[in-house]
């Protein structure tokens, strides 16, 4: 059984899975979503009337009013309705309907993190622009009273804001938290702190002296402390349904947000039946950047979520702060372990209970594992366990603390009693003392924070690529801090210690990494308000800190382009631009209907053989190709870069990486007369160098003018 600390950790970190849960309905009807693409450009068009007329043609038994659940018509076109299977099939065949899909339930997937990324109080800021930036957070709500959402030092609400504050009873917005909507339950108020945590990470105000009972003390802040927050509550304890997600996107786009951060995900499905892909596509067409979690499904390949190319997909990494919890035995031998332990036993030694000294009703093996129901003689003792045990059970049995054995990199958050986790070597040394001492005693010291020189590296829970929907588009795109992030917490939410209430607390997951990149995107927009979402994405990816496979064997499938580097991203030198038409032309080359793509685009777009874009040739900041193991054909990537730096810049190509790959760049030099100039080039990987490769092989291309290094991963995999 897992400890309560582990359970809390799992609620944020583990298995972000797509649950095919039908919405509660009457009779044999289920909620389906009819997606109808972009809104028609007719001034007289009424989405609600159109949707009701469609339903009148489709519905066989019930009334339109009883069937219609939600109408989308502020930013894109569509509706949610309760339908039978035959009604659904009839609706899917109607003119103007791109897709019909079930109301699937999706799942929810800081005092040091921004400093680690190099973005702090001394970094360059543009306050007069930052105060106009609005970050939309689609999540589980918010705790508006948190200090992170104080409007101290913040000016009037931006004139561009078109949203409302409809957070429910006793919910008040201010000049920081300028908007609130809820699509589930009766309030935008946070119950599990997930939304408060992500919102404060993205755009929370500066709060000094934040800690968890003295641990990790520092200043909490978001990427744009002067920026505004609009919360869209789409999640409840059972999950986040597709109808609510589309409703929130519809509103957020029309409300005037600049960035959307969404730490939610489900299974990988085609983009025309994926509410996050649909919503973020329409956000992109309005110049809004969307960042999303890549998932918490672990290091198995092919688990990455939110893989549409217009989304910035974020992996979770470590910062350079780690927590060390030392255990000391009766011979005064100190052995370092891991945990977040804010308890102080003040060095007092306690009797150690292990095996039969911890239990008189189980076998020796069960007792050494601290199996459930075995700990019945541990009152006032520290329990020693050969593996994870239910720490709450140890607490209820009267144990003072627990020493566990497991080789893990990722350590769960706080526990209800002092806990230390030892690796193989240190645990064996400690266990040897316990077995040989006639009166084994020991203690667990309060955790200390130390610098982790191995950082950054990707967390083991973070989902890995490759992209299972677009095999020649790398996912995830970028890595950001996502482990043991201390951020805003609702005092109504449970902690590891029963009855304890905290205003700031540790959480882990790609849910925590995603708003960091959302904050960085907002930060970039303060310097470049007119940049397109693809330009912002390119800047984030091409300026990332390089990471390497020595710490993550899955390489780019784990960390994407590398670790986000905010201060470099505001001055990338060159960017890879991708237009709406480029994405549509890419979809034309895949298994999407030409009519559906036309409706998606608003009716003024036609797929043609001449305009189709091979996925590999989408102007993406990374270059990825899936090949067969027996392939010997050359691989060519076509790209175009735009100069966003100085006039008269000249960039030269530099290649590095796996020597197995024979790569050629043509031309090797790009000269730009002025800012805004575009230059094209090709990257060719020789087919002869592909012989015998297996798994992933990677290199990188860097365009350098002496001051900018514009880096793109080149990934070939079987």
PDB file of N, CA and C in Angstrom, residues 130 132-138 160-161 176-179 198-199 201-204 223-224 227-232 252 256-262 288-289 291 515 517-523:
ATOM      1  N   UNK A 130       3.934  44.013 -19.605  1.00  0.00           N
ATOM      2  CA  UNK A 130       3.618  42.825 -18.803  1.00  0.00           C
ATOM      3  C   UNK A 130       2.260  42.952 -18.131  1.00  0.00           C
ATOM      4  N   UNK A 132      -0.338  44.162 -19.245  1.00  0.00           N
ATOM      5  CA  UNK A 132      -1.428  43.936 -20.195  1.00  0.00           C
ATOM      6  C   UNK A 132      -1.546  42.483 -20.637  1.00  0.00           C
ATOM      7  N   UNK A 133      -0.624  41.636 -20.214  1.00  0.00           N
ATOM      8  CA  UNK A 133      -0.644  40.231 -20.605  1.00  0.00           C
ATOM      9  C   UNK A 133      -1.667  39.470 -19.760  1.00  0.00           C
ATOM     10  N   UNK A 134      -2.491  38.678 -20.444  1.00  0.00           N
ATOM     11  CA  UNK A 134      -3.528  37.900 -19.748  1.00  0.00           C
ATOM     12  C   UNK A 134      -3.280  36.414 -20.004  1.00  0.00           C
ATOM     13  N   UNK A 135      -3.148  35.656 -18.927  1.00  0.00           N
ATOM     14  CA  UNK A 135      -2.936  34.213 -19.015  1.00  0.00           C
ATOM     15  C   UNK A 135      -4.228  33.498 -18.635  1.00  0.00           C
ATOM     16  N   UNK A 136      -4.750  32.707 -19.561  1.00  0.00           N
ATOM     17  CA  UNK A 136      -5.932  31.913 -19.284  1.00  0.00           C
ATOM     18  C   UNK A 136      -5.532  30.538 -18.780  1.00  0.00           C
ATOM     19  N   UNK A 137      -6.087  30.123 -17.651  1.00  0.00           N
ATOM     20  CA  UNK A 137      -5.746  28.844 -17.027  1.00  0.00           C
ATOM     21  C   UNK A 137      -6.984  27.951 -17.040  1.00  0.00           C
ATOM     22  N   UNK A 138      -6.922  26.876 -17.812  1.00  0.00           N
ATOM     23  CA  UNK A 138      -8.010  25.889 -17.848  1.00  0.00           C
ATOM     24  C   UNK A 138      -7.636  24.773 -16.891  1.00  0.00           C
ATOM     25  N   UNK A 160      -8.444  45.627 -23.298  1.00  0.00           N
ATOM     26  CA  UNK A 160      -8.754  44.561 -24.254  1.00  0.00           C
ATOM     27  C   UNK A 160      -9.546  43.417 -23.637  1.00  0.00           C
ATOM     28  N   UNK A 161      -9.624  43.366 -22.304  1.00  0.00           N
ATOM     29  CA  UNK A 161     -10.290  42.261 -21.623  1.00  0.00           C
ATOM     30  C   UNK A 161     -11.791  42.295 -21.883  1.00  0.00           C
ATOM     31  N   UNK A 176      -5.665  41.471 -10.401  1.00  0.00           N
ATOM     32  CA  UNK A 176      -4.767  40.368 -10.762  1.00  0.00           C
ATOM     33  C   UNK A 176      -5.574  39.213 -11.352  1.00  0.00           C
ATOM     34  N   UNK A 177      -6.495  38.715 -10.581  1.00  0.00           N
ATOM     35  CA  UNK A 177      -7.401  37.659 -11.030  1.00  0.00           C
ATOM     36  C   UNK A 177      -8.616  38.352 -11.640  1.00  0.00           C
ATOM     37  N   UNK A 178      -8.544  38.621 -12.950  1.00  0.00           N
ATOM     38  CA  UNK A 178      -9.542  39.501 -13.562  1.00  0.00           C
ATOM     39  C   UNK A 178     -10.757  38.758 -14.102  1.00  0.00           C
ATOM     40  N   UNK A 179     -10.678  37.439 -14.210  1.00  0.00           N
ATOM     41  CA  UNK A 179     -11.806  36.705 -14.769  1.00  0.00           C
ATOM     42  C   UNK A 179     -11.946  35.327 -14.177  1.00  0.00           C
ATOM     43  N   UNK A 198      -1.120  25.701 -10.484  1.00  0.00           N
ATOM     44  CA  UNK A 198      -0.688  25.985 -11.852  1.00  0.00           C
ATOM     45  C   UNK A 198      -0.821  27.464 -12.187  1.00  0.00           C
ATOM     46  N   UNK A 199      -1.910  28.106 -11.720  1.00  0.00           N
ATOM     47  CA  UNK A 199      -2.106  29.529 -12.011  1.00  0.00           C
ATOM     48  C   UNK A 199      -1.018  30.384 -11.384  1.00  0.00           C
ATOM     49  N   UNK A 201       1.965  29.441 -10.638  1.00  0.00           N
ATOM     50  CA  UNK A 201       3.227  29.145 -11.316  1.00  0.00           C
ATOM     51  C   UNK A 201       3.332  29.914 -12.628  1.00  0.00           C
ATOM     52  N   UNK A 202       2.230  30.036 -13.341  1.00  0.00           N
ATOM     53  CA  UNK A 202       2.246  30.735 -14.619  1.00  0.00           C
ATOM     54  C   UNK A 202       2.371  32.241 -14.448  1.00  0.00           C
ATOM     55  N   UNK A 203       1.556  32.813 -13.565  1.00  0.00           N
ATOM     56  CA  UNK A 203       1.488  34.273 -13.527  1.00  0.00           C
ATOM     57  C   UNK A 203       1.222  34.825 -12.135  1.00  0.00           C
ATOM     58  N   UNK A 204       1.601  34.091 -11.100  1.00  0.00           N
ATOM     59  CA  UNK A 204       1.381  34.565  -9.741  1.00  0.00           C
ATOM     60  C   UNK A 204       2.195  35.801  -9.419  1.00  0.00           C
ATOM     61  N   UNK A 223       5.782  33.601 -14.096  1.00  0.00           N
ATOM     62  CA  UNK A 223       6.627  34.103 -15.171  1.00  0.00           C
ATOM     63  C   UNK A 223       6.402  35.569 -15.461  1.00  0.00           C
ATOM     64  N   UNK A 224       5.157  36.021 -15.245  1.00  0.00           N
ATOM     65  CA  UNK A 224       4.819  37.441 -15.439  1.00  0.00           C
ATOM     66  C   UNK A 224       4.083  37.913 -14.193  1.00  0.00           C
ATOM     67  N   UNK A 227       1.370  40.268 -14.724  1.00  0.00           N
ATOM     68  CA  UNK A 227       0.345  39.843 -15.667  1.00  0.00           C
ATOM     69  C   UNK A 227      -0.960  39.493 -14.979  1.00  0.00           C
ATOM     70  N   UNK A 228      -1.999  39.300 -15.794  1.00  0.00           N
ATOM     71  CA  UNK A 228      -3.328  39.008 -15.263  1.00  0.00           C
ATOM     72  C   UNK A 228      -3.659  37.524 -15.442  1.00  0.00           C
ATOM     73  N   UNK A 229      -4.584  37.048 -14.626  1.00  0.00           N
ATOM     74  CA  UNK A 229      -5.008  35.648 -14.669  1.00  0.00           C
ATOM     75  C   UNK A 229      -6.512  35.586 -14.884  1.00  0.00           C
ATOM     76  N   UNK A 230      -6.919  34.713 -15.790  1.00  0.00           N
ATOM     77  CA  UNK A 230      -8.333  34.374 -15.957  1.00  0.00           C
ATOM     78  C   UNK A 230      -8.454  32.869 -15.766  1.00  0.00           C
ATOM     79  N   UNK A 231      -9.302  32.454 -14.839  1.00  0.00           N
ATOM     80  CA  UNK A 231      -9.440  31.035 -14.532  1.00  0.00           C
ATOM     81  C   UNK A 231     -10.716  30.480 -15.152  1.00  0.00           C
ATOM     82  N   UNK A 232     -10.587  29.305 -15.736  1.00  0.00           N
ATOM     83  CA  UNK A 232     -11.716  28.613 -16.354  1.00  0.00           C
ATOM     84  C   UNK A 232     -11.787  27.223 -15.724  1.00  0.00           C
ATOM     85  N   UNK A 252     -12.361  31.594 -23.496  1.00  0.00           N
ATOM     86  CA  UNK A 252     -11.041  32.191 -23.270  1.00  0.00           C
ATOM     87  C   UNK A 252     -10.548  32.945 -24.502  1.00  0.00           C
ATOM     88  N   UNK A 256     -10.157  37.350 -24.702  1.00  0.00           N
ATOM     89  CA  UNK A 256      -8.969  38.151 -24.990  1.00  0.00           C
ATOM     90  C   UNK A 256      -7.704  37.740 -24.284  1.00  0.00           C
ATOM     91  N   UNK A 257      -7.575  36.451 -23.913  1.00  0.00           N
ATOM     92  CA  UNK A 257      -6.323  36.018 -23.274  1.00  0.00           C
ATOM     93  C   UNK A 257      -5.195  35.990 -24.299  1.00  0.00           C
ATOM     94  N   UNK A 258      -3.970  36.077 -23.835  1.00  0.00           N
ATOM     95  CA  UNK A 258      -2.783  36.031 -24.700  1.00  0.00           C
ATOM     96  C   UNK A 258      -2.143  34.650 -24.723  1.00  0.00           C
ATOM     97  N   UNK A 259      -2.264  33.935 -23.610  1.00  0.00           N
ATOM     98  CA  UNK A 259      -1.664  32.607 -23.452  1.00  0.00           C
ATOM     99  C   UNK A 259      -2.681  31.725 -22.744  1.00  0.00           C
ATOM    100  N   UNK A 260      -2.762  30.470 -23.154  1.00  0.00           N
ATOM    101  CA  UNK A 260      -3.581  29.482 -22.458  1.00  0.00           C
ATOM    102  C   UNK A 260      -2.656  28.383 -21.952  1.00  0.00           C
ATOM    103  N   UNK A 261      -2.772  28.061 -20.683  1.00  0.00           N
ATOM    104  CA  UNK A 261      -2.021  26.937 -20.128  1.00  0.00           C
ATOM    105  C   UNK A 261      -3.018  25.915 -19.617  1.00  0.00           C
ATOM    106  N   UNK A 262      -2.819  24.664 -20.035  1.00  0.00           N
ATOM    107  CA  UNK A 262      -3.786  23.613 -19.721  1.00  0.00           C
ATOM    108  C   UNK A 262      -3.047  22.338 -19.307  1.00  0.00           C
ATOM    109  N   UNK A 288      -3.050  33.242 -30.077  1.00  0.00           N
ATOM    110  CA  UNK A 288      -2.920  32.835 -28.675  1.00  0.00           C
ATOM    111  C   UNK A 288      -2.059  31.583 -28.580  1.00  0.00           C
ATOM    112  N   UNK A 289      -1.053  31.616 -27.719  1.00  0.00           N
ATOM    113  CA  UNK A 289      -0.169  30.473 -27.483  1.00  0.00           C
ATOM    114  C   UNK A 289      -0.835  29.510 -26.512  1.00  0.00           C
ATOM    115  N   UNK A 291       0.041  26.147 -24.127  1.00  0.00           N
ATOM    116  CA  UNK A 291       0.988  25.176 -23.577  1.00  0.00           C
ATOM    117  C   UNK A 291       0.200  24.090 -22.873  1.00  0.00           C
ATOM    118  N   UNK A 515       2.692  25.098 -16.745  1.00  0.00           N
ATOM    119  CA  UNK A 515       2.521  26.540 -16.508  1.00  0.00           C
ATOM    120  C   UNK A 515       3.834  27.310 -16.458  1.00  0.00           C
ATOM    121  N   UNK A 517       6.162  26.942 -18.694  1.00  0.00           N
ATOM    122  CA  UNK A 517       6.340  27.346 -20.094  1.00  0.00           C
ATOM    123  C   UNK A 517       5.254  28.338 -20.500  1.00  0.00           C
ATOM    124  N   UNK A 518       4.046  28.197 -19.925  1.00  0.00           N
ATOM    125  CA  UNK A 518       3.029  29.207 -20.150  1.00  0.00           C
ATOM    126  C   UNK A 518       3.489  30.568 -19.663  1.00  0.00           C
ATOM    127  N   UNK A 519       4.140  30.585 -18.497  1.00  0.00           N
ATOM    128  CA  UNK A 519       4.684  31.833 -17.968  1.00  0.00           C
ATOM    129  C   UNK A 519       5.792  32.388 -18.838  1.00  0.00           C
ATOM    130  N   UNK A 520       6.635  31.491 -19.372  1.00  0.00           N
ATOM    131  CA  UNK A 520       7.717  31.931 -20.259  1.00  0.00           C
ATOM    132  C   UNK A 520       7.139  32.482 -21.566  1.00  0.00           C
ATOM    133  N   UNK A 521       6.116  31.830 -22.107  1.00  0.00           N
ATOM    134  CA  UNK A 521       5.473  32.333 -23.323  1.00  0.00           C
ATOM    135  C   UNK A 521       4.905  33.731 -23.089  1.00  0.00           C
ATOM    136  N   UNK A 522       4.275  33.922 -21.927  1.00  0.00           N
ATOM    137  CA  UNK A 522       3.746  35.242 -21.587  1.00  0.00           C
ATOM    138  C   UNK A 522       4.880  36.253 -21.452  1.00  0.00           C
ATOM    139  N   UNK A 523       5.984  35.834 -20.862  1.00  0.00           N
ATOM    140  CA  UNK A 523       7.167  36.704 -20.714  1.00  0.00           C
ATOM    141  C   UNK A 523       7.685  37.138 -22.078  1.00  0.00           C
TER     142      UNK A 523
END
